[in-house]
mmCIF file of C-alpha atoms in Angstrom:
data_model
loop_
_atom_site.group_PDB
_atom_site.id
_atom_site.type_symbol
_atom_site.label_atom_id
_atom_site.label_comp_id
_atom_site.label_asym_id
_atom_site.label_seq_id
_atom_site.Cartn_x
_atom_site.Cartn_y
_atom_site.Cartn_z
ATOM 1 C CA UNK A 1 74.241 31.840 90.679
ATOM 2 C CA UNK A 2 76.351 31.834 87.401
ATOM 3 C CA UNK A 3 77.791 28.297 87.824
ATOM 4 C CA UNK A 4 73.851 27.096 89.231
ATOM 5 C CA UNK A 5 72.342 28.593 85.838
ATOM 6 C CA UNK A 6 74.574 27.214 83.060
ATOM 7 C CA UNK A 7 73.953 23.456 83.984
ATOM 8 C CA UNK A 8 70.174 24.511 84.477
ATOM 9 C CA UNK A 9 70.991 25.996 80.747
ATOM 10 C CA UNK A 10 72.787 23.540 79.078
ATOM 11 C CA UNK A 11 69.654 21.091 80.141
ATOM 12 C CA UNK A 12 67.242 22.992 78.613
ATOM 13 C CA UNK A 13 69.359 23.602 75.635
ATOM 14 C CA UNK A 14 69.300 19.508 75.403
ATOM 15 C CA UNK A 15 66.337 18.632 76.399
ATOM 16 C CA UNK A 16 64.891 21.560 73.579
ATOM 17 C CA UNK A 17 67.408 19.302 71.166
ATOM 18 C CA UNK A 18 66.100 16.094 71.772
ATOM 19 C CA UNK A 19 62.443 17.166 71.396
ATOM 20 C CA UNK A 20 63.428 18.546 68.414
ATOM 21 C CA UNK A 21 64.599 15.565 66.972
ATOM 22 C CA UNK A 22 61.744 13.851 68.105
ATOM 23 C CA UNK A 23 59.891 15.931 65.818
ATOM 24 C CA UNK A 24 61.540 15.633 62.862
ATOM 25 C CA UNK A 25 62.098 11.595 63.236
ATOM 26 C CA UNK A 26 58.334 10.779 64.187
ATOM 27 C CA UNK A 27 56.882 11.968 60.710
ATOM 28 C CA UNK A 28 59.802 10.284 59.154
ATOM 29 C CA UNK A 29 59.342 7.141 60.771
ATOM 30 C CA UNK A 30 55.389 7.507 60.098
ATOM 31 C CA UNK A 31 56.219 7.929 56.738
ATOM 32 C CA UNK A 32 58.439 4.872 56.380
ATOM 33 C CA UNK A 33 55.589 2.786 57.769
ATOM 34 C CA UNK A 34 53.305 3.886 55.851
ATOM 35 C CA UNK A 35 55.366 3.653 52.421
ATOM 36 C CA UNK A 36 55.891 0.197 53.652
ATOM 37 C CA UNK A 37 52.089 -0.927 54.036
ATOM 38 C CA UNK A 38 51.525 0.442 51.074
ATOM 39 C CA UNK A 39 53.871 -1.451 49.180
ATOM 40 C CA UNK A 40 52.935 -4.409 51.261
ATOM 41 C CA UNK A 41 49.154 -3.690 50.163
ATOM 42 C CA UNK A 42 49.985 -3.521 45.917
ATOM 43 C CA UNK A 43 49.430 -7.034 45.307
ATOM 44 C CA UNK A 44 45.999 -7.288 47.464
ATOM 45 C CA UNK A 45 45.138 -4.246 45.811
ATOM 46 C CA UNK A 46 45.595 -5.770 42.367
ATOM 47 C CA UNK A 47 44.047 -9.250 43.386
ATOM 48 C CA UNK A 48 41.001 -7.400 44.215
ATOM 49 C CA UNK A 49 41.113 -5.420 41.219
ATOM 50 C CA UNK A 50 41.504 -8.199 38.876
ATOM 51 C CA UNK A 51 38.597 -10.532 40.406
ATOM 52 C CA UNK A 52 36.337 -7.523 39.264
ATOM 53 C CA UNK A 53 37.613 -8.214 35.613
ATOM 54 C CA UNK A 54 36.633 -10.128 32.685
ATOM 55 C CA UNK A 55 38.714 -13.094 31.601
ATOM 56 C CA UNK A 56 39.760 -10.885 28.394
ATOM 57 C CA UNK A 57 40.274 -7.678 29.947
ATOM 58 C CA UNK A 58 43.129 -9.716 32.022
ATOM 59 C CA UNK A 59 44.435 -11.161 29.309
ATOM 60 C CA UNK A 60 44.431 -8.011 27.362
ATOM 61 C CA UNK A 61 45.622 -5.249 29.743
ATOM 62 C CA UNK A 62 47.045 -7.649 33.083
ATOM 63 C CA UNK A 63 48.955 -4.834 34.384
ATOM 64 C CA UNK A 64 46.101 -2.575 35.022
ATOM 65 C CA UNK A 65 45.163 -1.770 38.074
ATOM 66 C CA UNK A 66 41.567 -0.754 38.003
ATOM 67 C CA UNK A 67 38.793 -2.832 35.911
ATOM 68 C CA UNK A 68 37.209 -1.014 32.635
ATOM 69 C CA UNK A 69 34.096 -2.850 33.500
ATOM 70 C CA UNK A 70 33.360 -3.866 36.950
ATOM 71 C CA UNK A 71 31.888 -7.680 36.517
ATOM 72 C CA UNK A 72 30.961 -9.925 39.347
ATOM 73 C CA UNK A 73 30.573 -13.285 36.988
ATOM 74 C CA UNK A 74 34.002 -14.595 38.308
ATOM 75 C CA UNK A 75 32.458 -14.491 41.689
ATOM 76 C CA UNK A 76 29.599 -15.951 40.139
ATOM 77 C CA UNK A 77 30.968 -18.572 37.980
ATOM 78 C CA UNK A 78 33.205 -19.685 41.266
ATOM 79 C CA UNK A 79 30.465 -20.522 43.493
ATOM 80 C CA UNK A 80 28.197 -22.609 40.566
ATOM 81 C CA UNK A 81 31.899 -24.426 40.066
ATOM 82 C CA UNK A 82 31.188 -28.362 40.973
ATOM 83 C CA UNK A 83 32.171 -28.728 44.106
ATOM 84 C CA UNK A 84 33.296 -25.771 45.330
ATOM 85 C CA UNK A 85 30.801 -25.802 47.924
ATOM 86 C CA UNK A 86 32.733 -29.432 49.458
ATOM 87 C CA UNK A 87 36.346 -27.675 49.078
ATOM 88 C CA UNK A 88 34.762 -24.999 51.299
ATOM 89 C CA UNK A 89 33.238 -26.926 53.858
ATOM 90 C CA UNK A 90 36.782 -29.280 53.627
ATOM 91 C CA UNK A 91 38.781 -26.434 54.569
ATOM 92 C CA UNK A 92 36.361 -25.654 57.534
ATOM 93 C CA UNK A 93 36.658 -28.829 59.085
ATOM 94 C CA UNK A 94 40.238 -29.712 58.597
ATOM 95 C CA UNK A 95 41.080 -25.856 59.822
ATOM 96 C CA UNK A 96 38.773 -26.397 63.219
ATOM 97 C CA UNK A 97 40.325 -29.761 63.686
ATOM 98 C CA UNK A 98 44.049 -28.571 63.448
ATOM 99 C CA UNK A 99 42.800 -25.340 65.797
ATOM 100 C CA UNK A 100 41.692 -27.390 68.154
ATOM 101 C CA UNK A 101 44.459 -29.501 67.958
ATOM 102 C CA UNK A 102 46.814 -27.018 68.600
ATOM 103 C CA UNK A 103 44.755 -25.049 71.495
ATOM 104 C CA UNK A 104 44.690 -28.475 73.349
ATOM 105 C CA UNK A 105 47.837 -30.038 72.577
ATOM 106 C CA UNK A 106 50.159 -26.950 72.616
ATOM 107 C CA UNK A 107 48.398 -25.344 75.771
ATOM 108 C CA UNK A 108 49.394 -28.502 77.783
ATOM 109 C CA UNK A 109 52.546 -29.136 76.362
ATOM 110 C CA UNK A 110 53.446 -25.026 77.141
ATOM 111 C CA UNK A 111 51.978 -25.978 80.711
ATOM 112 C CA UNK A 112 54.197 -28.880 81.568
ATOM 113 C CA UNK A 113 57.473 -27.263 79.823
ATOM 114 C CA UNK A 114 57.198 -23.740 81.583
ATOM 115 C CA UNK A 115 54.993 -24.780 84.877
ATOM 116 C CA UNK A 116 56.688 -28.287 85.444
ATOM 117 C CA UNK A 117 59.716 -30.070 86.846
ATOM 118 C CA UNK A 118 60.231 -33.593 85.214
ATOM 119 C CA UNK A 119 62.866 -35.354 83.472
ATOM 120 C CA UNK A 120 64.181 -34.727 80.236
ATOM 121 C CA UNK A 121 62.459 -31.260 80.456
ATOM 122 C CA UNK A 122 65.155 -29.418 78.564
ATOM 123 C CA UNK A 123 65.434 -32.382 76.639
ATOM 124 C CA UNK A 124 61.812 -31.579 75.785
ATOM 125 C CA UNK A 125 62.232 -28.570 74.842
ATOM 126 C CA UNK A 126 65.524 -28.895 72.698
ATOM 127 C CA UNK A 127 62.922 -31.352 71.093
ATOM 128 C CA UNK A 128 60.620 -28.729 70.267
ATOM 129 C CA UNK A 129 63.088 -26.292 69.183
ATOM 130 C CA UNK A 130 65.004 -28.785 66.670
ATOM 131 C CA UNK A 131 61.732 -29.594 65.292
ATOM 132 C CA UNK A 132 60.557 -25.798 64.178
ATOM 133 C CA UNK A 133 64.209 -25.551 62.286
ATOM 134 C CA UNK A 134 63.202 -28.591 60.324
ATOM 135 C CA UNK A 135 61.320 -28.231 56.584
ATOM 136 C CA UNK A 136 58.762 -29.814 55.643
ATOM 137 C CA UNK A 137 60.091 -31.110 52.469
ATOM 138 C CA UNK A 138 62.238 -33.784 54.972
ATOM 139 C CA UNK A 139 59.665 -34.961 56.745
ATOM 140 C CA UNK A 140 56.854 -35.192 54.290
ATOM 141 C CA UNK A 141 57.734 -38.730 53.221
ATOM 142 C CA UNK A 142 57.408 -40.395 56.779
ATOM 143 C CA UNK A 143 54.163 -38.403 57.095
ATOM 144 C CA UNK A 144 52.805 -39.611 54.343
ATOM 145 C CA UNK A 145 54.040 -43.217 54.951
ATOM 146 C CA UNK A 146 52.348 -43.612 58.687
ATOM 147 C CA UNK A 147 49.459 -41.573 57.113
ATOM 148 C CA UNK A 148 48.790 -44.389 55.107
ATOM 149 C CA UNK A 149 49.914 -47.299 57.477
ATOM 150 C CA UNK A 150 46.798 -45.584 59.781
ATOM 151 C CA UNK A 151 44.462 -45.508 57.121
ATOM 152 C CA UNK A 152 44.276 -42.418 57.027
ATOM 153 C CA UNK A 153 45.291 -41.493 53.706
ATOM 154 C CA UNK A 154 42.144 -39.527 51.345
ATOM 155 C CA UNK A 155 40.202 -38.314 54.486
ATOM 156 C CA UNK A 156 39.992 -35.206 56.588
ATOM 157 C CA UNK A 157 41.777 -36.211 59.610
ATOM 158 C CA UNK A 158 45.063 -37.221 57.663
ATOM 159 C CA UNK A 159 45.070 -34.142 56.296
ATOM 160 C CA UNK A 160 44.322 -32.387 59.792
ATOM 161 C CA UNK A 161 46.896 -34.929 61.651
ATOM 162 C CA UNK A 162 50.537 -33.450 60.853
ATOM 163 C CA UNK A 163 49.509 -29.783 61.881
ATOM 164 C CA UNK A 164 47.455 -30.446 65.127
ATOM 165 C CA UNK A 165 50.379 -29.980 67.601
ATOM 166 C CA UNK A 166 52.974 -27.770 65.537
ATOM 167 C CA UNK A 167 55.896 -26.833 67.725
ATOM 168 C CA UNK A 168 55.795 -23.264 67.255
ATOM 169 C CA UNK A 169 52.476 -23.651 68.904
ATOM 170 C CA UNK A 170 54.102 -25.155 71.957
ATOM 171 C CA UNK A 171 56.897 -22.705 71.901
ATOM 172 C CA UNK A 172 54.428 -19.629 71.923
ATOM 173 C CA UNK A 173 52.625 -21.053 74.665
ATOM 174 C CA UNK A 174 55.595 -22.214 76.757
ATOM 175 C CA UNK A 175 57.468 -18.602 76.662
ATOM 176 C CA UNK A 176 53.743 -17.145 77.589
ATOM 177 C CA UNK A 177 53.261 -19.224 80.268
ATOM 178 C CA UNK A 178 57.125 -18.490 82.003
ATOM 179 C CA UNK A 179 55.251 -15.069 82.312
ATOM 180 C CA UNK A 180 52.595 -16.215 84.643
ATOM 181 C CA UNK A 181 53.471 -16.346 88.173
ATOM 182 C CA UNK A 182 54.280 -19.541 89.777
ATOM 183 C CA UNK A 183 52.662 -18.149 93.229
ATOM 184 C CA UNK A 184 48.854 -18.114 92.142
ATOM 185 C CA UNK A 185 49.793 -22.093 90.836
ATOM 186 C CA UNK A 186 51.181 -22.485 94.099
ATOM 187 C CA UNK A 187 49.028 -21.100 96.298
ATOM 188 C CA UNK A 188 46.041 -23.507 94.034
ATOM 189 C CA UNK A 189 48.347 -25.911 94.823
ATOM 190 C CA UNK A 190 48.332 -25.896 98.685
ATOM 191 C CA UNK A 191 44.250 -25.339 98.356
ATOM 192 C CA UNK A 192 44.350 -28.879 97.132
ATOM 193 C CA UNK A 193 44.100 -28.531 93.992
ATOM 194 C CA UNK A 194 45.048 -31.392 91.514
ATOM 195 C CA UNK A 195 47.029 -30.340 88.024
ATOM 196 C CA UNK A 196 44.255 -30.885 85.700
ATOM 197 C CA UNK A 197 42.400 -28.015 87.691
ATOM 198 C CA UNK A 198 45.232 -25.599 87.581
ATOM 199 C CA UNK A 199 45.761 -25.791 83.946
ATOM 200 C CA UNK A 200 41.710 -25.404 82.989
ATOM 201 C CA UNK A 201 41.021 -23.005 85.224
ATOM 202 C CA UNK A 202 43.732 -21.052 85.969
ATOM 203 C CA UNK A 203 46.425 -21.217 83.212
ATOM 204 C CA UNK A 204 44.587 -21.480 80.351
ATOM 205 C CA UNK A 205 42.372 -18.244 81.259
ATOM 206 C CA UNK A 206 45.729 -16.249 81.884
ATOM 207 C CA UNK A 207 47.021 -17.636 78.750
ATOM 208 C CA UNK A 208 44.026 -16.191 76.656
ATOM 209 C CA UNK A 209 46.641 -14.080 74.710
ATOM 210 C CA UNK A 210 48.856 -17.289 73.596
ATOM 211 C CA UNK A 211 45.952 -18.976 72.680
ATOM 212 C CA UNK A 212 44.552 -16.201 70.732
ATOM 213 C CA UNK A 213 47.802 -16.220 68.876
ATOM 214 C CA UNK A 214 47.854 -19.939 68.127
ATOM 215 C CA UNK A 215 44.725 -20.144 66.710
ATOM 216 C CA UNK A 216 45.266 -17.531 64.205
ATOM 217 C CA UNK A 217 48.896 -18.980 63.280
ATOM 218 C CA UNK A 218 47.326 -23.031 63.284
ATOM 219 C CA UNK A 219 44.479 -21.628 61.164
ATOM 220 C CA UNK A 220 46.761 -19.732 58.668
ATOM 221 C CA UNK A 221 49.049 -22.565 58.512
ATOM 222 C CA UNK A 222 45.390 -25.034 57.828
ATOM 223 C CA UNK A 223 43.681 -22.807 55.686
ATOM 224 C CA UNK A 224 46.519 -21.835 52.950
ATOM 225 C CA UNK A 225 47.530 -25.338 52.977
ATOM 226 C CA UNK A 226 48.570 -26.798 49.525
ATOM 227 C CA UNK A 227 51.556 -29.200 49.616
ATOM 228 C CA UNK A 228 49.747 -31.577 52.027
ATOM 229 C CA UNK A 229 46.578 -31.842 50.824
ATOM 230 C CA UNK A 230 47.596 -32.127 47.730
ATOM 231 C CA UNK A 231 49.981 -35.347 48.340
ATOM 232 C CA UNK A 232 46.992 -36.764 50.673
ATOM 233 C CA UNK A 233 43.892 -36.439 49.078
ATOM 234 C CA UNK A 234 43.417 -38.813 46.439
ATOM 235 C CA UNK A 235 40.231 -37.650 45.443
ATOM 236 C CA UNK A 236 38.095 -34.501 44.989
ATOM 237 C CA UNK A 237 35.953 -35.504 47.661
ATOM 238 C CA UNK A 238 39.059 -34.742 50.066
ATOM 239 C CA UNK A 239 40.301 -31.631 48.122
ATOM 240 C CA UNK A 240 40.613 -28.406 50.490
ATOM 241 C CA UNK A 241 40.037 -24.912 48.822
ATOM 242 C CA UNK A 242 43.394 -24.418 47.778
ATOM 243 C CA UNK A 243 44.064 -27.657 45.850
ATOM 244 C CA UNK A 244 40.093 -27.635 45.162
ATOM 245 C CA UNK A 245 40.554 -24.143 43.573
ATOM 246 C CA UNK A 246 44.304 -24.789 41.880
ATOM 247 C CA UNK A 247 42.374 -28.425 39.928
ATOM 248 C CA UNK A 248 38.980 -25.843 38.330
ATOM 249 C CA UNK A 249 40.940 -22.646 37.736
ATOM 250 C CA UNK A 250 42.221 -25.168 34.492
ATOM 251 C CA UNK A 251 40.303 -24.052 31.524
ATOM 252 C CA UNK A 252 40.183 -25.959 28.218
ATOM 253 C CA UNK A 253 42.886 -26.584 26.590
ATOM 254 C CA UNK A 254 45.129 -26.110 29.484
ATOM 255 C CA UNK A 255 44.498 -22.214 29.637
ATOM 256 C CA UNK A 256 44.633 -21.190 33.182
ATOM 257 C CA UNK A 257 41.430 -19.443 34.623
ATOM 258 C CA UNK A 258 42.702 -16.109 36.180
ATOM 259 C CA UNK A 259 39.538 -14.478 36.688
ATOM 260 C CA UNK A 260 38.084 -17.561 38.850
ATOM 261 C CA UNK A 261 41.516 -17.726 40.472
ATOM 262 C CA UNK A 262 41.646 -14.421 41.579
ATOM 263 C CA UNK A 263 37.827 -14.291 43.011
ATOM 264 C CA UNK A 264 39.067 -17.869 44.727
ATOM 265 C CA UNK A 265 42.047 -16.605 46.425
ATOM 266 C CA UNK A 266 39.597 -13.489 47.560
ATOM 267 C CA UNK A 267 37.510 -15.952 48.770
ATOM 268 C CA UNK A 268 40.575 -17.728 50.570
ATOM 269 C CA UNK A 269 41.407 -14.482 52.059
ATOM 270 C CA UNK A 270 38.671 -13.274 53.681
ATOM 271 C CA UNK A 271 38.338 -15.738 57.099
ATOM 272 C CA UNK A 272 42.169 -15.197 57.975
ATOM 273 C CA UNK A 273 41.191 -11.589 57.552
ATOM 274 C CA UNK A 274 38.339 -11.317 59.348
ATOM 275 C CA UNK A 275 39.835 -13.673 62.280
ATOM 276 C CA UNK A 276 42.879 -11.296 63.003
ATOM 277 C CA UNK A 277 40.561 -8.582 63.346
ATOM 278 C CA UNK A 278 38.444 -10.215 65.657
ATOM 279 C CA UNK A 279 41.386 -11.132 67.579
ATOM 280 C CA UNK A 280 44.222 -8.337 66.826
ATOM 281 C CA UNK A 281 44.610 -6.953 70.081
ATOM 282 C CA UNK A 282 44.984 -10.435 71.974
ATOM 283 C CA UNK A 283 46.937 -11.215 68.952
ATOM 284 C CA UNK A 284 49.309 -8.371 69.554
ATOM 285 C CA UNK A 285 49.445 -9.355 73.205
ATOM 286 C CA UNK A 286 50.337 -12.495 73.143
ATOM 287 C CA UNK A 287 53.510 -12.174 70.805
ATOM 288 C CA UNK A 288 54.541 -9.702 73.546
ATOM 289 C CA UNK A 289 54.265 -11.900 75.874
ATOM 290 C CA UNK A 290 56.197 -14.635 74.101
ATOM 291 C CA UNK A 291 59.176 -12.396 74.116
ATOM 292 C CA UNK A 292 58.824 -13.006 70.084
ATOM 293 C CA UNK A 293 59.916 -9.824 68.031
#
């Protein structure tokens, strides 16, 4: 009984150990995270704090981080800014243009590289891969060149063009679908049906998640857009609401606007927010499912 009980011991004595440890490192760890949001939260904090300010109360204290005098006019003065309403509406279009783009494009390209046996597959996909390692900054040239040779230069759709099928799209969607079975695509398959009807009505349901995550990456990558625009839009009729923004925020004399900037970039902020909360848990699943951490 002696020998039975020390092992039966010695367990308990661990297992008490372990949940001991557990106890000390959760708050620890919750602690950490949360020290870490809030640090990551400061310079929202002190965006939002400054758009509340007058132009001399920045200028005169910009390290404070609650206003003396809460003031909408920046907000004000933003929205009565000459054409602030067509940099909005810009940004709209070009951002549903490059969403779509990217739902469409990357969803089938995902489709053929993780559901499909061709040639040059891996060839494909080494493709894809080579072209997420490569900056913009050594490509922007040629863009801009066949931009132009299409006519395309100073409208919408050449600024939408270069980010409706971005490879990380295609890669996000390609690891999600190697998750779906191949038995409900082959069992479709022996019902008769053809490709086209496999991908709409079976893949791309399953692949809600990926999709979900695409459109809030393609959007973010649209909607804080600067470099781009800025080359291809020749005119303010083009300008997005960065660029838009980044031209009116220049007061006279050169003096930079930093109460209209700030109320613009809350402005900026506010439909990536609200779009990751309307689609944070599919959001969440869908980088899971990528294998991406």
């Amino acid at each position: 009984m002696t020998t039975i009980a020390a092992p039966r011991n010695a367990e308990m004595a661990g297992a008490r150990t372990h949940v001991r440890r557990r106890s000390v490192a959760r708050p620890l760890l919750y602690g950490a995270l949360v020290l870490c949001a809030l640090l990551t939260m400061l310079p929202f904090v002190w965006v939002g704090s400054g758009s509340l300010r007058s132009l001399d109360e920045i200028r005169s204290d910009p390290g404070a981080w609650l206003p003396h005098h809460v003031t909408l006019d920046n907000f004000v003065r933003l929205f009565q800014t000459e054409g602030f309403g067509r940099f909005l509406v810009n940004s709209i279009v070009v951002a549903i243009i490059v969403v779509a783009g990217n739902i469409m494009a990357a969803s089938a390209a995902g489709y053929a590289l993780a559901k499909l046996d061709f040639a040059g597959k891996r060839i494909a996909f080494g493709a894809v891969m080579a072209a997420m390692m490569v900056p913009f900054t050594t490509v922007f040239v040629t863009q801009f060149v066949i931009t132009v040779d299409l006519g395309l230069a100073d409208t919408l759709t050449g600024i939408a063009l270069p980010g409706m099928a971005l490879p990380l799209s295609v890669f996000i969607m390609r690891q999600y679908g190697m998750s779906i079975p191949d038995e409900l695509l082959e069992a479709a398959r022996i019902d008769g049906a053809g490709e086209f009807r496999i991908f709409f009505r079976i893949f791309l349901p399953m692949a809600g998640p990926a999709v979900a995550t695409i459109t809030i990456m393609s959007f973010l990558f649209s909607w804080n857009n600067f470099i781009w625009p800025l080359i291809v839009a020749q005119s303010t009729s083009s300008y997005t609401l960065p660029v838009g923004l980044a031209a009116t925020s220049q007061a006279a004399a050169h003096v930079t606007d930093y109460g209209l900037m700030l109320a613009g970039a809350i402005v900026v902020m506010l439909p990536v927010l609200l779009l990751f909360l309307l689609l944070q848990r599919y959001f969440v699943q869908g980088i899971a499912g990528t294998g991406m951490r």
